[in-house]
mmCIF file of C-alpha atoms in Angstrom:
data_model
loop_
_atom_site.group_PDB
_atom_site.id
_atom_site.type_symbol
_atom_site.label_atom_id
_atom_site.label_comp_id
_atom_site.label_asym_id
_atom_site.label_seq_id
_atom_site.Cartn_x
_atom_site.Cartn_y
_atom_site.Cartn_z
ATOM 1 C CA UNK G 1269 110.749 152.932 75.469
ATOM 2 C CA UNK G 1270 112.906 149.719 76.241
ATOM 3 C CA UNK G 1271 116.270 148.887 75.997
ATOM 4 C CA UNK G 1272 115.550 146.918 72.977
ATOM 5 C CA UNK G 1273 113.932 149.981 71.690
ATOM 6 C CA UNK G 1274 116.808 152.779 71.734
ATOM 7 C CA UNK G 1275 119.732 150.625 72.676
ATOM 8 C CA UNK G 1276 122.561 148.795 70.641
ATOM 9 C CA UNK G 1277 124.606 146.190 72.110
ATOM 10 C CA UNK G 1278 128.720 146.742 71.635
ATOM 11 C CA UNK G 1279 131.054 144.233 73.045
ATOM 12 C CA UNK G 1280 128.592 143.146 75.422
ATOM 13 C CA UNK G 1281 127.065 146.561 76.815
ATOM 14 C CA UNK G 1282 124.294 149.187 76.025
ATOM 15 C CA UNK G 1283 124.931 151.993 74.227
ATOM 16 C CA UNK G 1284 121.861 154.544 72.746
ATOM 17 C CA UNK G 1285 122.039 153.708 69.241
ATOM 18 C CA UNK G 1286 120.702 157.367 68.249
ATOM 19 C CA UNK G 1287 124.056 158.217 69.257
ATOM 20 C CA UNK G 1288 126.250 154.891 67.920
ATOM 21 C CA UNK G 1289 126.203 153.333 64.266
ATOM 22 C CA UNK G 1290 127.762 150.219 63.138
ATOM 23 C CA UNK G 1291 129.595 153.298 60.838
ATOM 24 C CA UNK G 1292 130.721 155.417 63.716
ATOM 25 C CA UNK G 1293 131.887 152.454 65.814
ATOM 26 C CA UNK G 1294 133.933 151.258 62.778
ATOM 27 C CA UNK G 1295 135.429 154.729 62.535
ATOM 28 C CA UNK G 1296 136.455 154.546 66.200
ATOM 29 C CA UNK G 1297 137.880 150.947 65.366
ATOM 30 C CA UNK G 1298 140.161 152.013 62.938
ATOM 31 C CA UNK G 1299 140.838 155.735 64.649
ATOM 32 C CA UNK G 1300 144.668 156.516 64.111
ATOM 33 C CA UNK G 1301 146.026 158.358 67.131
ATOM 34 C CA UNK G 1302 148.472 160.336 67.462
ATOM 35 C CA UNK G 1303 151.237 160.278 70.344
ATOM 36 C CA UNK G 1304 150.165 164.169 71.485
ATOM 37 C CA UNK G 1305 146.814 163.365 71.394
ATOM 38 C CA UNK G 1306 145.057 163.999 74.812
ATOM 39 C CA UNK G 1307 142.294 161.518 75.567
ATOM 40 C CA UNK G 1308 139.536 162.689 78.401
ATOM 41 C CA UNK G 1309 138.075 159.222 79.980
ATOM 42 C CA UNK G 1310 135.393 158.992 82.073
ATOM 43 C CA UNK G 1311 132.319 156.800 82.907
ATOM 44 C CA UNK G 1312 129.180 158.951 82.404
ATOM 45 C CA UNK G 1313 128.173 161.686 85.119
ATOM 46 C CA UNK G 1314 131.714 161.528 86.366
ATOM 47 C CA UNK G 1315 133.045 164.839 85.212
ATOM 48 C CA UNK G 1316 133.441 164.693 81.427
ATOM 49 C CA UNK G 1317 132.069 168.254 80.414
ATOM 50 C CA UNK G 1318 134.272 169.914 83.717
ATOM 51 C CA UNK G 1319 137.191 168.233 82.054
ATOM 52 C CA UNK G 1320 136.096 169.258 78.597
ATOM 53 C CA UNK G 1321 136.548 172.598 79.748
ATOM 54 C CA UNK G 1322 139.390 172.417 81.710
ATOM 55 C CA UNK G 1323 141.914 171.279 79.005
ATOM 56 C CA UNK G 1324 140.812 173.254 76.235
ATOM 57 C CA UNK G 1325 141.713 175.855 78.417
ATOM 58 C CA UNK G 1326 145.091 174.666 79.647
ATOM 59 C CA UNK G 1327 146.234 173.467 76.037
ATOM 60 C CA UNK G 1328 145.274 177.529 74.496
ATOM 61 C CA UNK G 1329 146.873 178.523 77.772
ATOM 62 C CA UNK G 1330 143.684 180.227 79.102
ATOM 63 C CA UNK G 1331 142.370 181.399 76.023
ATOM 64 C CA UNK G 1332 138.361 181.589 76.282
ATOM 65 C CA UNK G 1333 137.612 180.850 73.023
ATOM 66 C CA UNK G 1334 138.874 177.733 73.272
ATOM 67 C CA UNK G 1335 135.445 176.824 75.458
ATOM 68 C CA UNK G 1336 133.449 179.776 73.594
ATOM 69 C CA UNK G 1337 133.660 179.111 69.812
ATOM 70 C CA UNK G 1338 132.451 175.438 70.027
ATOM 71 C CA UNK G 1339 130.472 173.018 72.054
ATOM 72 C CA UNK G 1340 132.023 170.871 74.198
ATOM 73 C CA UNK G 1341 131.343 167.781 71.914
ATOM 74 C CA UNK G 1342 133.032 169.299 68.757
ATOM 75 C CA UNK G 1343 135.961 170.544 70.742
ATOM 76 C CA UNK G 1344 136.377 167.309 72.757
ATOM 77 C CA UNK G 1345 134.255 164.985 70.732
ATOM 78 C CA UNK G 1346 133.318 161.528 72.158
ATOM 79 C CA UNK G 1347 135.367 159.093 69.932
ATOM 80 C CA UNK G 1348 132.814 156.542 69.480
ATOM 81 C CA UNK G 1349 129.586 158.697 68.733
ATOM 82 C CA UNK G 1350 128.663 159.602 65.035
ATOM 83 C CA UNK G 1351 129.672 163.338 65.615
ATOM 84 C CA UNK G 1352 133.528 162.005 65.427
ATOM 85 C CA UNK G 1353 132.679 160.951 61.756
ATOM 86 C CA UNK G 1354 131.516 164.057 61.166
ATOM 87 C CA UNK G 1355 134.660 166.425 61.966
ATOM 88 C CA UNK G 1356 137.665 165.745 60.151
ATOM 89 C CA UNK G 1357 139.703 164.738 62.892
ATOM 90 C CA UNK G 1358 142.154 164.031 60.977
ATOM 91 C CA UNK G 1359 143.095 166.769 59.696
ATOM 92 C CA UNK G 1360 142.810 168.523 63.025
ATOM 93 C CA UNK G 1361 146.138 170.240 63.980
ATOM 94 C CA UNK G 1362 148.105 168.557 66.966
ATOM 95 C CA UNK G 1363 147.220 168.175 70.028
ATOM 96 C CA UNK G 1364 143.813 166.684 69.340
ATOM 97 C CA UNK G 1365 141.450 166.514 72.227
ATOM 98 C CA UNK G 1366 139.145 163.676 72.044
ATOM 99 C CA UNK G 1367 137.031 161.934 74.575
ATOM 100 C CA UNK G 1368 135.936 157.996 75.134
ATOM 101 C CA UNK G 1369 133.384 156.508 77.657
ATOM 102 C CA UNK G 1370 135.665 153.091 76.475
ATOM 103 C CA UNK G 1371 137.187 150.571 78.928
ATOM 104 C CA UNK G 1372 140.837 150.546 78.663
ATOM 105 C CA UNK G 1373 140.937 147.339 76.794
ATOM 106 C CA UNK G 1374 137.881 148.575 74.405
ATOM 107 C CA UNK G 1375 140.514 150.784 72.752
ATOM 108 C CA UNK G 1376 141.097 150.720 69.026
ATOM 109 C CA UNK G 1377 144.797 149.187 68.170
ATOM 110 C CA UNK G 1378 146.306 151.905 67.153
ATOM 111 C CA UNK G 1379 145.910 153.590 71.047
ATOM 112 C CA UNK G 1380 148.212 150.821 72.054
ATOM 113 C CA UNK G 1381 150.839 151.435 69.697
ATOM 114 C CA UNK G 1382 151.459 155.096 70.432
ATOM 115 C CA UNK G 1383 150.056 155.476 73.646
ATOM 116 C CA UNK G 1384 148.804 158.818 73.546
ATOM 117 C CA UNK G 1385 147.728 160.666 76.981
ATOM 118 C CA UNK G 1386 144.958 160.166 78.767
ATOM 119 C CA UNK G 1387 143.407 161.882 81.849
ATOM 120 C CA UNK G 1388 141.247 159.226 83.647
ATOM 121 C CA UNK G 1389 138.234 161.183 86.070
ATOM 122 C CA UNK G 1390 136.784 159.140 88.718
ATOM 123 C CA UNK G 1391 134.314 159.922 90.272
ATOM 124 C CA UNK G 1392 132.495 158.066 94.023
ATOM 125 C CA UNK G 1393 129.889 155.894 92.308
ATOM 126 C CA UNK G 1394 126.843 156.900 94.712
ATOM 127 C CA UNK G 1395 127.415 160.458 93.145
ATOM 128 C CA UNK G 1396 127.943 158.920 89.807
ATOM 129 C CA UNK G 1397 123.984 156.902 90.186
ATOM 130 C CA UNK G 1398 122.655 159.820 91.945
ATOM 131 C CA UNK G 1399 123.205 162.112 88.817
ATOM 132 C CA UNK G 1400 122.627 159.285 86.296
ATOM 133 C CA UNK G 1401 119.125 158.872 87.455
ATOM 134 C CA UNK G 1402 118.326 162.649 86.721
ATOM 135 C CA UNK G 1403 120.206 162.657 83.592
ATOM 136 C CA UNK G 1404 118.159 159.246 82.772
ATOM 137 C CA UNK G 1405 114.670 161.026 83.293
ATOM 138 C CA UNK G 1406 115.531 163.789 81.223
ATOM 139 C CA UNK G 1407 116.922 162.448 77.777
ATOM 140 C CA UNK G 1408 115.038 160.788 74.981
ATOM 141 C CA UNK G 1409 117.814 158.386 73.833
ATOM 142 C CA UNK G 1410 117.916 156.678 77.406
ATOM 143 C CA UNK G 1411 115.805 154.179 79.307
ATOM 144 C CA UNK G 1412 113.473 155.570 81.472
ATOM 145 C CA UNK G 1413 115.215 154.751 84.572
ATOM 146 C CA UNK G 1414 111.820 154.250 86.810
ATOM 147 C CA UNK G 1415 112.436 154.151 90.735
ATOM 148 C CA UNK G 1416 115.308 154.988 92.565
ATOM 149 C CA UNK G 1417 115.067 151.526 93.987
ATOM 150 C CA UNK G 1418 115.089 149.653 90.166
ATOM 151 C CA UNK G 1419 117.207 151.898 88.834
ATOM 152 C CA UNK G 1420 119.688 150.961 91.451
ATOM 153 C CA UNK G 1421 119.883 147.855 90.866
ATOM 154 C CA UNK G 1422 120.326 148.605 87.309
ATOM 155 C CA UNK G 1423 123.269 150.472 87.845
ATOM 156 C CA UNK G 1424 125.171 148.046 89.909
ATOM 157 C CA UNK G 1425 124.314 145.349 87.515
ATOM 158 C CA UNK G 1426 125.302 147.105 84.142
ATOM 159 C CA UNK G 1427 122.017 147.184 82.989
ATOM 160 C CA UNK G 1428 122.950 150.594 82.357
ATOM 161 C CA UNK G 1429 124.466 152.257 79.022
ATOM 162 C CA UNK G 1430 128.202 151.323 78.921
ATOM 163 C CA UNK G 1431 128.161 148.419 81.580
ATOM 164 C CA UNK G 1432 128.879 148.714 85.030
ATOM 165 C CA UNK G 1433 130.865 151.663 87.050
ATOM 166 C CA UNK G 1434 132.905 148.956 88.224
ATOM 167 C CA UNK G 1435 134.446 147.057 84.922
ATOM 168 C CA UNK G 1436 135.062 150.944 83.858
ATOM 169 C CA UNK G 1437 137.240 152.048 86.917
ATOM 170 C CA UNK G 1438 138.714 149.072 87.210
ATOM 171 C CA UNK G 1439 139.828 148.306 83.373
ATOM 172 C CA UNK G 1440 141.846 152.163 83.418
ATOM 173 C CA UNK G 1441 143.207 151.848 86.867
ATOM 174 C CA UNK G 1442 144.785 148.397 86.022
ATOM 175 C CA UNK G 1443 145.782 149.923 82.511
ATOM 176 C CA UNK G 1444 149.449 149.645 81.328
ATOM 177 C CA UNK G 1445 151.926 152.404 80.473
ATOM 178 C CA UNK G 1446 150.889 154.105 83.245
ATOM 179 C CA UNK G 1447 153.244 157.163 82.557
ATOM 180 C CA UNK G 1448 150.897 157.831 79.987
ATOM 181 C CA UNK G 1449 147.468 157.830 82.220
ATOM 182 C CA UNK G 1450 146.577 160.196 85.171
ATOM 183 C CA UNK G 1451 144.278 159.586 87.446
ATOM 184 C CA UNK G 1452 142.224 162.476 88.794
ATOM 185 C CA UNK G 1453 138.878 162.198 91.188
ATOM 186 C CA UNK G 1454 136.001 164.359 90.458
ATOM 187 C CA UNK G 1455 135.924 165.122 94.238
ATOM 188 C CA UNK G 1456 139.973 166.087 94.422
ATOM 189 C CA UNK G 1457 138.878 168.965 91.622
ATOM 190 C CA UNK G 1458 136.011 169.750 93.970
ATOM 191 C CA UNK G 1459 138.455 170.391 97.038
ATOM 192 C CA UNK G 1460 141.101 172.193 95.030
ATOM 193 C CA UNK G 1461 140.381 173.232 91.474
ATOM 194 C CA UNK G 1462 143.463 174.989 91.261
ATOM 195 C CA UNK G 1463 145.697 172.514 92.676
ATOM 196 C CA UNK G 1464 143.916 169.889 90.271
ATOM 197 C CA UNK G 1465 144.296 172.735 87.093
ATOM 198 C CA UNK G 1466 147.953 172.739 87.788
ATOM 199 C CA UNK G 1467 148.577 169.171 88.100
ATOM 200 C CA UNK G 1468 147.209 168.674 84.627
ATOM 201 C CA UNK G 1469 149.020 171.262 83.099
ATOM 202 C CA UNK G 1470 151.941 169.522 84.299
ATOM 203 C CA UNK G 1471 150.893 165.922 82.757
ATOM 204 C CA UNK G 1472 150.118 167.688 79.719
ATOM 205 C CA UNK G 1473 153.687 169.258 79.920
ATOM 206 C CA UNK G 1474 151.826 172.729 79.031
ATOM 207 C CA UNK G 1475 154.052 175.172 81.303
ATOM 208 C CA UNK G 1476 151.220 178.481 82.610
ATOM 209 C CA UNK G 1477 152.123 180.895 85.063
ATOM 210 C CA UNK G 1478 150.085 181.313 88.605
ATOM 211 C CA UNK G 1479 147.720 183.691 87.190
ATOM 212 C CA UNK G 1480 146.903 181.671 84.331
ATOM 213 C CA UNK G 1481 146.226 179.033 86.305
ATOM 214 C CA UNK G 1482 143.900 181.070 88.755
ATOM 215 C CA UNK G 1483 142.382 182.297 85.847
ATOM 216 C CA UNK G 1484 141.500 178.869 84.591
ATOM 217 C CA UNK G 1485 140.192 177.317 87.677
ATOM 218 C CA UNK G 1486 138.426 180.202 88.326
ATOM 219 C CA UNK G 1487 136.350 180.298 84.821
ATOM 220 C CA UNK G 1488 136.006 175.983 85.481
ATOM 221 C CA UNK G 1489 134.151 176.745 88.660
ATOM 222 C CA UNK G 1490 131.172 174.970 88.295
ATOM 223 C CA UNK G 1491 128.739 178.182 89.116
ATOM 224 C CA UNK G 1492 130.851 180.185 86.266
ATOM 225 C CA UNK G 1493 130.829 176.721 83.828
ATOM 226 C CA UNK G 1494 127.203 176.474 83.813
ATOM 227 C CA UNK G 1495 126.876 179.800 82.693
ATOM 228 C CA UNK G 1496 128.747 178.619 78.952
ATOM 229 C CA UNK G 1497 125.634 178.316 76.562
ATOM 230 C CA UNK G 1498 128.705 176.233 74.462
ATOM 231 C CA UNK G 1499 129.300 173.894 78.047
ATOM 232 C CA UNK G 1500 125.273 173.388 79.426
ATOM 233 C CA UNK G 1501 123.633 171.947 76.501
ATOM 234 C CA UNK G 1502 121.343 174.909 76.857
ATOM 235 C CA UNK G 1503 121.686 174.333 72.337
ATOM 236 C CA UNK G 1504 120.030 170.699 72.887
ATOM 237 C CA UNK G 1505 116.659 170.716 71.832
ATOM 238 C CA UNK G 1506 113.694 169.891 74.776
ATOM 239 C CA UNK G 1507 112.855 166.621 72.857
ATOM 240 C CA UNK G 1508 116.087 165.566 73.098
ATOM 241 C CA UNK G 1509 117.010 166.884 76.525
ATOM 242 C CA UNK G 1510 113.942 168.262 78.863
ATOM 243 C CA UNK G 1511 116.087 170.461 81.322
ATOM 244 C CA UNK G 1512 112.653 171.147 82.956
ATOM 245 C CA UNK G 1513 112.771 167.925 83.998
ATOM 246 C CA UNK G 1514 116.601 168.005 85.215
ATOM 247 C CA UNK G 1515 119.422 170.982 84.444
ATOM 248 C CA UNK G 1516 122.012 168.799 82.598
ATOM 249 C CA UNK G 1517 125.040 170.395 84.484
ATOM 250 C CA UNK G 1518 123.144 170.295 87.493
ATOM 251 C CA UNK G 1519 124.827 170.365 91.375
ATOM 252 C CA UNK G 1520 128.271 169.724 90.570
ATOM 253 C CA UNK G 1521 128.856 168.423 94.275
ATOM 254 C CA UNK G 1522 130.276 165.777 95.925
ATOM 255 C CA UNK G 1523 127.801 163.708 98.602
ATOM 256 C CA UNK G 1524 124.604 164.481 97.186
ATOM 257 C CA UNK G 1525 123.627 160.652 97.196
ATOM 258 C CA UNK G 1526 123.164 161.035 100.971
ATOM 259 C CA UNK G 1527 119.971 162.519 99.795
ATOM 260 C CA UNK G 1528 118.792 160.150 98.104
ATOM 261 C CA UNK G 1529 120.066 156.650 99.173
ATOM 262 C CA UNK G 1530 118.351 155.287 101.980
ATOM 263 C CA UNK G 1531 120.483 153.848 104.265
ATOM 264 C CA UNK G 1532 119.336 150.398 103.126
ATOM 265 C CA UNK G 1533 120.484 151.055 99.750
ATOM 266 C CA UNK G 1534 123.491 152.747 100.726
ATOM 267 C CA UNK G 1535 124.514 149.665 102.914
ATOM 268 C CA UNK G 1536 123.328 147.526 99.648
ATOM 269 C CA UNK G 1537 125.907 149.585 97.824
ATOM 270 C CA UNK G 1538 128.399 149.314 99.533
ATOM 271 C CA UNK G 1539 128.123 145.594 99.991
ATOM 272 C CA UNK G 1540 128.562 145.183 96.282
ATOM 273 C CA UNK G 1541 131.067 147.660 96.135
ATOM 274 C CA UNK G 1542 133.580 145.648 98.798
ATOM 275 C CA UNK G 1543 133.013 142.579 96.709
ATOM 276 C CA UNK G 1544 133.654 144.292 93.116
ATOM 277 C CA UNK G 1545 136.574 146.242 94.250
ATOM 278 C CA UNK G 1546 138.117 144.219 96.599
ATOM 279 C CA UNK G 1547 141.369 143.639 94.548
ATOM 280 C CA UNK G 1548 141.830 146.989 94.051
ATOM 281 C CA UNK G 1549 144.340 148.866 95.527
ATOM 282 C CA UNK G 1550 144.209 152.530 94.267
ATOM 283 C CA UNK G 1551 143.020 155.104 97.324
ATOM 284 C CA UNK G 1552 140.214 157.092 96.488
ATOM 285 C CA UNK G 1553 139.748 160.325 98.090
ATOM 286 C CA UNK G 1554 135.766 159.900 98.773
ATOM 287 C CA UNK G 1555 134.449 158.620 101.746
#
């Protein structure tokens, strides 16, 4: 099907309209935060279910239920999906734990006036195409993305649901208040999952011993991760999600582009990438 077909157009990008109603993007419009509220950001395939399991965790300081009793969109739920409508947020006790594929300056007002926190994941955009274009060829409410080679292209124009990588990364790293935003990369939780565990804990003000904290990182491995039928989408009907086609949570590695790329279209990339990001002056850790 085409983009026409199972896409809706919000503030200029694509977004599967299965998952986003004029209702549900009114109810993210006039969402009231809270100042504890924690807010998980990412652009898609750039670590939002790891992180979905990670806080949950730090905030019930290790308790598993927190990742066992509900799936990761009901305990983190994505802000501007119809699901949020759905679960009394507001009545939710503090801190809330929400989650927004949003630009910085999509954000409803009322984020602005309290400034709640927000843990940005970033994640190398090579890796972030790479496992787009399985997750594209494996659920319903997305464009088929065809070749590697179109679907590239795609990607680094925005063709893709929620615009481009680029507008993303950039819009959050440039964001205000920054006392209220961390920046973490999916490949600096890779390299030290512990390190990165404790680190949030300590943005989050959430004060958990060392064992706690092995405890944590150790369950968020992504081997042990994939195993949680509430974290894998395993509960996702085929039709909606074929994981013949593609596990959802699927390598959980960092370079696996070099696989895939050829070194044309990794040159290509990177082209665009030194002209997009050129103003930017935030080090990443990927190479």
């Amino acid at each position: 099907m085409t983009e026409a077909e199972l896409y809706i157009q919000y503030k200029g990008l694509y977004m599967p309209s299965s998952l986003h109603t004029p209702q549900s993007l009114k109810y993210y419009e006039e969402f009231t935060f809270r100042p504890d509220d924690i807010i998980i950001v990412t652009y898609p395939k750039s670590g939002t279910t790891w992180m979905q399991e990670i806080v949950p965790l730090i905030v019930s300081g290790g308790d598993p239920a927190s990742v066992e009793t509900l799936p990761n969109w009901d305990r983190a739920p994505w802000l501007e999906e119809t699901q949020a409508c759905l679960l009394n947020l507001e009545e939710r006790p503090s801190p809330r734990l929400l989650t927004t594929h949003f630009q910085y300056n999509m954000m409803p007002p009322s984020f602005f006036e309290v400034k709640p926190k927000v843990i940005n994941v970033v994640r190398n955009p090579k890796d972030v195409l790479t496992s787009s274009f399985h997750y594209y060829g494996m659920a319903s409410h997305l464009v088929n993305p065809g070749s590697k080679s179109e679907f590239l292209h795609k990607f680094l124009d925005g063709k893709v649901v929620y615009g481009t990588w680029f507008d993303h990364v950039k819009s959050w790293l440039n964001a205000e208040d920054t006392e209220h935003v961390m920046h973490m990369s999916y490949e600096e939780m890779i390299m030290d999952l512990k390190d990165s565990v404790a680190r949030i804990a300590q943005f989050l003000q959430k004060s958990l011993d060392a064992e706690v904290i092995e405890k944590i990182a150790h369950r968020c491995l992504f081997k042990n991760m994939k195993q949680n039928n509430m974290s894998n989408y395993s509960t996702v009907p085929c039709e909606s999600m074929d994981q013949t086609k593609s596990e959802f949570l699927r390598k959980g590695i960092a370079g696996d582009w070099k696989n895939h790329l050829t070194v044309a279209e990794a040159e290509h990339f990177d082209a665009v990438y030194e002209d997009k990001m050129k103003d930017v002056k935030y080090e990443f850790v990927w190479d």
